[in-house]
């Protein structure tokens, strides 16, 4: 755990001068709801650098064409505060990214853009720059509500030798502020944005035309569909559905 603590403590100190535009950098005009970029953040209520990273993540989440999803992980809980949003499935997803990417161990805050392959340690400059300069996902995907409280997913694309994974991500849109009363962030009111509540693997996709109907999320929850080239691989398609 000392290795993790050292790595995390240095995350905010890494100032990357290659990205001088910083957090105020203009969003990519090519990004839109039909051509999104996906930003996933693995964070913890017990992680000191995550306080600032969560705030910056909220600014990214407000950009047009950015599907921003924040996953709580639990390996900071041993320091005296249990993250109320953490789930084992979220830690498993992070482990998939670590296994397929450039990092050798888990860390927070951990940003992944369009599934990688680069996994970003947070600085106030590098993550916004990478979001602004990332190519949008352009695969043929549609997501809509239909009668009876269901959602219809439609995909189309070339046939694949290996199947892609189709994930449904249910999240709480907007900001939640949580008072932290213990652990290394004790006394902090911590922002959370687009907090993931559930992560479900719907199916595999072999390419071609694909149509699936499934239950809509509960009221006030958003839904994102991520189509991924294997566990921890790059994203092929994404779409989100706002709460009714």
CSV table of C-alpha atoms in Angstrom, one decimal:
chain,number,residue,atom,x,y,z
A,1,UNK,CA,0.0,0.0,0.0
A,2,UNK,CA,3.0,2.3,0.5
A,3,UNK,CA,3.7,2.1,-3.2
A,4,UNK,CA,0.1,3.0,-4.0
A,5,UNK,CA,0.2,6.0,-1.5
A,6,UNK,CA,3.5,7.2,-3.0
A,7,UNK,CA,2.1,7.0,-6.5
A,8,UNK,CA,-1.1,8.7,-5.7
A,9,UNK,CA,0.6,11.5,-3.6
A,10,UNK,CA,2.7,12.3,-6.7
A,11,UNK,CA,-0.2,12.3,-9.2
A,12,UNK,CA,-1.1,16.0,-8.7
A,13,UNK,CA,2.6,17.0,-8.6
A,14,UNK,CA,3.1,15.8,-12.2
A,15,UNK,CA,3.0,19.0,-14.3
A,16,UNK,CA,3.2,18.2,-17.9
A,17,UNK,CA,4.4,21.3,-19.8
A,18,UNK,CA,3.5,19.8,-23.1
A,19,UNK,CA,-0.2,20.8,-22.5
A,20,UNK,CA,-0.1,24.5,-21.7
A,21,UNK,CA,-3.8,25.1,-22.6
A,22,UNK,CA,-5.0,23.4,-19.4
A,23,UNK,CA,-8.5,23.0,-18.1
A,24,UNK,CA,-9.8,26.0,-20.1
A,25,UNK,CA,-8.9,24.4,-23.4
A,26,UNK,CA,-11.7,24.7,-25.9
A,27,UNK,CA,-13.8,21.5,-26.4
A,28,UNK,CA,-13.4,19.7,-29.7
A,29,UNK,CA,-16.0,21.0,-32.1
A,30,UNK,CA,-16.2,17.5,-33.7
A,31,UNK,CA,-17.6,16.0,-30.4
A,32,UNK,CA,-21.3,15.7,-30.2
A,33,UNK,CA,-24.0,13.3,-28.9
A,34,UNK,CA,-23.7,11.4,-32.2
A,35,UNK,CA,-19.9,11.6,-32.2
A,36,UNK,CA,-18.9,11.4,-28.5
A,37,UNK,CA,-15.7,10.9,-26.5
A,38,UNK,CA,-16.0,8.7,-23.4
A,39,UNK,CA,-14.1,9.7,-20.2
A,40,UNK,CA,-14.1,7.1,-17.4
A,41,UNK,CA,-12.7,8.1,-14.0
A,42,UNK,CA,-11.8,5.6,-11.3
A,43,UNK,CA,-11.9,7.5,-8.0
A,44,UNK,CA,-12.2,7.1,-4.2
A,45,UNK,CA,-13.6,9.1,-1.4
A,46,UNK,CA,-10.5,8.2,0.6
A,47,UNK,CA,-8.0,9.4,-2.0
A,48,UNK,CA,-6.6,13.0,-1.4
A,49,UNK,CA,-5.7,13.7,-5.1
A,50,UNK,CA,-9.2,12.6,-6.1
A,51,UNK,CA,-10.8,15.7,-4.5
A,52,UNK,CA,-9.3,18.0,-7.2
A,53,UNK,CA,-9.6,15.4,-9.9
A,54,UNK,CA,-13.4,15.0,-9.2
A,55,UNK,CA,-13.9,18.7,-9.5
A,56,UNK,CA,-12.0,18.8,-12.9
A,57,UNK,CA,-14.0,15.8,-14.0
A,58,UNK,CA,-17.2,17.8,-13.4
A,59,UNK,CA,-15.9,20.4,-15.8
A,60,UNK,CA,-15.3,17.8,-18.5
A,61,UNK,CA,-18.7,16.2,-17.9
A,62,UNK,CA,-20.3,19.5,-18.8
A,63,UNK,CA,-18.8,19.6,-22.2
A,64,UNK,CA,-20.9,18.8,-25.2
A,65,UNK,CA,-20.2,15.4,-26.7
A,66,UNK,CA,-18.5,14.1,-23.6
A,67,UNK,CA,-19.9,10.9,-22.0
A,68,UNK,CA,-18.3,11.1,-18.5
A,69,UNK,CA,-18.7,8.2,-16.1
A,70,UNK,CA,-17.2,8.1,-12.6
A,71,UNK,CA,-16.6,4.7,-10.8
A,72,UNK,CA,-15.9,4.4,-7.1
A,73,UNK,CA,-13.2,1.9,-6.0
A,74,UNK,CA,-12.7,0.6,-2.5
A,75,UNK,CA,-9.0,0.1,-1.9
A,76,UNK,CA,-8.7,3.3,0.1
A,77,UNK,CA,-11.3,2.1,2.5
A,78,UNK,CA,-8.6,0.6,4.8
A,79,UNK,CA,-7.6,4.2,5.8
A,80,UNK,CA,-10.8,4.8,7.8
A,81,UNK,CA,-13.6,5.7,5.3
A,82,UNK,CA,-15.7,3.4,3.2
A,83,UNK,CA,-16.5,4.8,-0.2
A,84,UNK,CA,-20.3,4.6,-0.5
A,85,UNK,CA,-20.3,4.4,-4.3
A,86,UNK,CA,-17.6,1.7,-4.7
A,87,UNK,CA,-18.5,-1.7,-6.0
A,88,UNK,CA,-16.4,-4.8,-6.8
A,89,UNK,CA,-17.5,-4.7,-10.5
A,90,UNK,CA,-15.9,-1.2,-10.8
A,91,UNK,CA,-12.6,-2.3,-9.4
A,92,UNK,CA,-12.7,-5.3,-11.8
A,93,UNK,CA,-13.2,-2.9,-14.7
A,94,UNK,CA,-10.2,-0.9,-13.6
A,95,UNK,CA,-8.1,-4.1,-13.4
A,96,UNK,CA,-9.1,-4.9,-16.9
A,97,UNK,CA,-7.7,-1.5,-18.1
A,98,UNK,CA,-4.6,-1.9,-16.0
A,99,UNK,CA,-4.0,-5.4,-17.5
A,100,UNK,CA,-4.4,-4.2,-21.1
A,101,UNK,CA,-2.7,-0.8,-20.7
A,102,UNK,CA,0.5,0.8,-19.8
A,103,UNK,CA,0.3,0.9,-16.0
A,104,UNK,CA,1.6,-1.9,-13.8
A,105,UNK,CA,-0.6,-1.3,-10.8
A,106,UNK,CA,-3.9,0.3,-9.8
A,107,UNK,CA,-4.0,4.0,-8.9
A,108,UNK,CA,-6.4,6.8,-8.4
A,109,UNK,CA,-7.4,9.1,-9.8
A,110,UNK,CA,-7.3,7.1,-13.0
A,111,UNK,CA,-8.7,8.5,-16.3
A,112,UNK,CA,-9.4,6.4,-19.3
A,113,UNK,CA,-10.4,8.1,-22.6
A,114,UNK,CA,-12.3,6.0,-25.2
A,115,UNK,CA,-10.9,2.9,-23.6
A,116,UNK,CA,-7.3,3.8,-24.1
A,117,UNK,CA,-4.8,2.4,-24.8
A,118,UNK,CA,-3.2,5.2,-22.8
A,119,UNK,CA,-4.3,5.3,-19.2
A,120,UNK,CA,-3.8,8.8,-17.8
A,121,UNK,CA,-2.6,9.9,-14.4
A,122,UNK,CA,-4.3,13.2,-13.5
A,123,UNK,CA,-2.8,16.6,-13.9
A,124,UNK,CA,-4.8,19.8,-14.3
A,125,UNK,CA,-3.5,20.0,-17.9
A,126,UNK,CA,-3.0,16.7,-19.5
A,127,UNK,CA,-6.5,15.1,-19.1
A,128,UNK,CA,-8.4,18.1,-20.6
A,129,UNK,CA,-6.0,18.3,-23.4
A,130,UNK,CA,-6.4,14.6,-24.3
A,131,UNK,CA,-10.1,14.9,-24.1
A,132,UNK,CA,-10.1,17.9,-26.4
A,133,UNK,CA,-7.9,16.2,-29.0
A,134,UNK,CA,-9.4,12.7,-28.9
A,135,UNK,CA,-11.1,11.5,-32.0
A,136,UNK,CA,-14.8,11.0,-31.5
A,137,UNK,CA,-16.4,7.5,-31.7
A,138,UNK,CA,-18.3,7.3,-35.0
A,139,UNK,CA,-19.7,3.7,-35.1
A,140,UNK,CA,-23.3,3.2,-36.1
A,141,UNK,CA,-25.2,3.0,-32.8
A,142,UNK,CA,-28.7,4.2,-31.7
A,143,UNK,CA,-30.3,4.2,-28.3
A,144,UNK,CA,-33.9,5.2,-27.7
A,145,UNK,CA,-36.9,4.7,-25.4
A,146,UNK,CA,-39.9,2.7,-26.5
A,147,UNK,CA,-43.3,2.0,-25.1
A,148,UNK,CA,-43.6,0.0,-22.0
A,149,UNK,CA,-40.6,1.4,-20.2
A,150,UNK,CA,-38.0,-0.3,-22.3
A,151,UNK,CA,-34.9,0.8,-24.2
A,152,UNK,CA,-34.0,-0.2,-27.7
A,153,UNK,CA,-30.3,-0.6,-28.7
A,154,UNK,CA,-29.4,-0.8,-32.4
A,155,UNK,CA,-25.9,-1.5,-33.7
A,156,UNK,CA,-24.4,-2.1,-37.1
A,157,UNK,CA,-20.9,-2.6,-38.4
A,158,UNK,CA,-18.5,-5.0,-40.2
A,159,UNK,CA,-18.4,-8.6,-39.0
A,160,UNK,CA,-15.8,-9.3,-36.4
A,161,UNK,CA,-13.4,-12.3,-35.9
A,162,UNK,CA,-13.6,-11.8,-32.1
A,163,UNK,CA,-16.8,-10.5,-30.4
A,164,UNK,CA,-17.0,-7.1,-28.8
A,165,UNK,CA,-18.5,-6.6,-25.4
A,166,UNK,CA,-21.7,-4.6,-24.9
A,167,UNK,CA,-21.9,-2.8,-21.5
A,168,UNK,CA,-24.8,-1.0,-19.9
A,169,UNK,CA,-23.7,1.7,-17.4
A,170,UNK,CA,-26.4,3.2,-15.1
A,171,UNK,CA,-25.3,6.4,-13.5
A,172,UNK,CA,-26.6,9.4,-11.4
A,173,UNK,CA,-26.3,12.4,-13.7
A,174,UNK,CA,-25.1,15.7,-12.3
A,175,UNK,CA,-23.3,16.5,-9.1
A,176,UNK,CA,-23.5,14.9,-5.7
A,177,UNK,CA,-21.6,16.4,-2.7
A,178,UNK,CA,-20.7,14.0,0.1
A,179,UNK,CA,-19.3,15.2,3.4
A,180,UNK,CA,-16.3,12.9,4.3
A,181,UNK,CA,-16.0,12.3,8.0
A,182,UNK,CA,-13.1,9.9,8.2
A,183,UNK,CA,-10.0,8.7,6.4
A,184,UNK,CA,-7.5,10.9,4.6
A,185,UNK,CA,-10.1,13.3,3.3
A,186,UNK,CA,-11.8,13.9,6.7
A,187,UNK,CA,-13.5,17.3,6.8
A,188,UNK,CA,-13.8,17.5,3.0
A,189,UNK,CA,-17.1,18.1,1.1
A,190,UNK,CA,-16.3,16.0,-1.9
A,191,UNK,CA,-17.9,16.5,-5.3
A,192,UNK,CA,-19.0,13.5,-7.4
A,193,UNK,CA,-20.2,13.8,-11.0
A,194,UNK,CA,-22.1,11.3,-13.1
A,195,UNK,CA,-21.5,8.6,-10.5
A,196,UNK,CA,-21.9,5.1,-11.8
A,197,UNK,CA,-24.5,3.0,-9.9
A,198,UNK,CA,-24.5,-0.2,-11.9
A,199,UNK,CA,-22.3,-1.9,-14.6
A,200,UNK,CA,-23.8,-4.8,-16.5
A,201,UNK,CA,-22.5,-6.8,-19.5
A,202,UNK,CA,-25.5,-7.1,-21.8
A,203,UNK,CA,-24.1,-9.3,-24.6
A,204,UNK,CA,-21.4,-9.9,-27.1
A,205,UNK,CA,-21.5,-8.4,-30.6
A,206,UNK,CA,-20.1,-10.2,-33.6
A,207,UNK,CA,-20.6,-7.3,-35.9
A,208,UNK,CA,-23.5,-6.9,-38.4
A,209,UNK,CA,-26.9,-5.7,-37.5
A,210,UNK,CA,-27.8,-6.0,-33.8
A,211,UNK,CA,-31.0,-5.1,-32.1
A,212,UNK,CA,-31.8,-5.6,-28.4
A,213,UNK,CA,-34.6,-4.4,-26.1
A,214,UNK,CA,-34.0,-4.2,-22.4
A,215,UNK,CA,-35.5,-2.5,-19.3
A,216,UNK,CA,-34.9,1.2,-18.9
A,217,UNK,CA,-33.0,2.4,-15.7
A,218,UNK,CA,-34.9,3.7,-12.7
A,219,UNK,CA,-36.3,7.2,-12.8
A,220,UNK,CA,-33.6,10.0,-12.4
A,221,UNK,CA,-30.8,7.7,-13.6
A,222,UNK,CA,-29.0,8.0,-16.9
A,223,UNK,CA,-27.8,5.1,-19.1
A,224,UNK,CA,-24.7,4.8,-21.2
A,225,UNK,CA,-24.0,1.9,-23.6
A,226,UNK,CA,-20.3,1.2,-24.3
A,227,UNK,CA,-19.3,-1.3,-27.0
A,228,UNK,CA,-15.7,-2.4,-26.3
A,229,UNK,CA,-13.1,-4.4,-28.1
A,230,UNK,CA,-12.6,-7.0,-25.4
A,231,UNK,CA,-12.2,-6.5,-21.6
A,232,UNK,CA,-10.1,-3.4,-21.1
A,233,UNK,CA,-9.8,-2.7,-24.8
A,234,UNK,CA,-10.6,0.4,-26.8
A,235,UNK,CA,-14.2,1.5,-27.2
A,236,UNK,CA,-15.8,1.0,-30.6
A,237,UNK,CA,-19.1,2.8,-29.9
A,238,UNK,CA,-21.0,4.7,-27.2
A,239,UNK,CA,-24.3,6.4,-26.7
A,240,UNK,CA,-26.1,7.7,-23.7
A,241,UNK,CA,-29.8,8.2,-22.7
A,242,UNK,CA,-30.7,11.0,-20.3
A,243,UNK,CA,-33.3,10.4,-17.5
A,244,UNK,CA,-36.9,11.0,-18.5
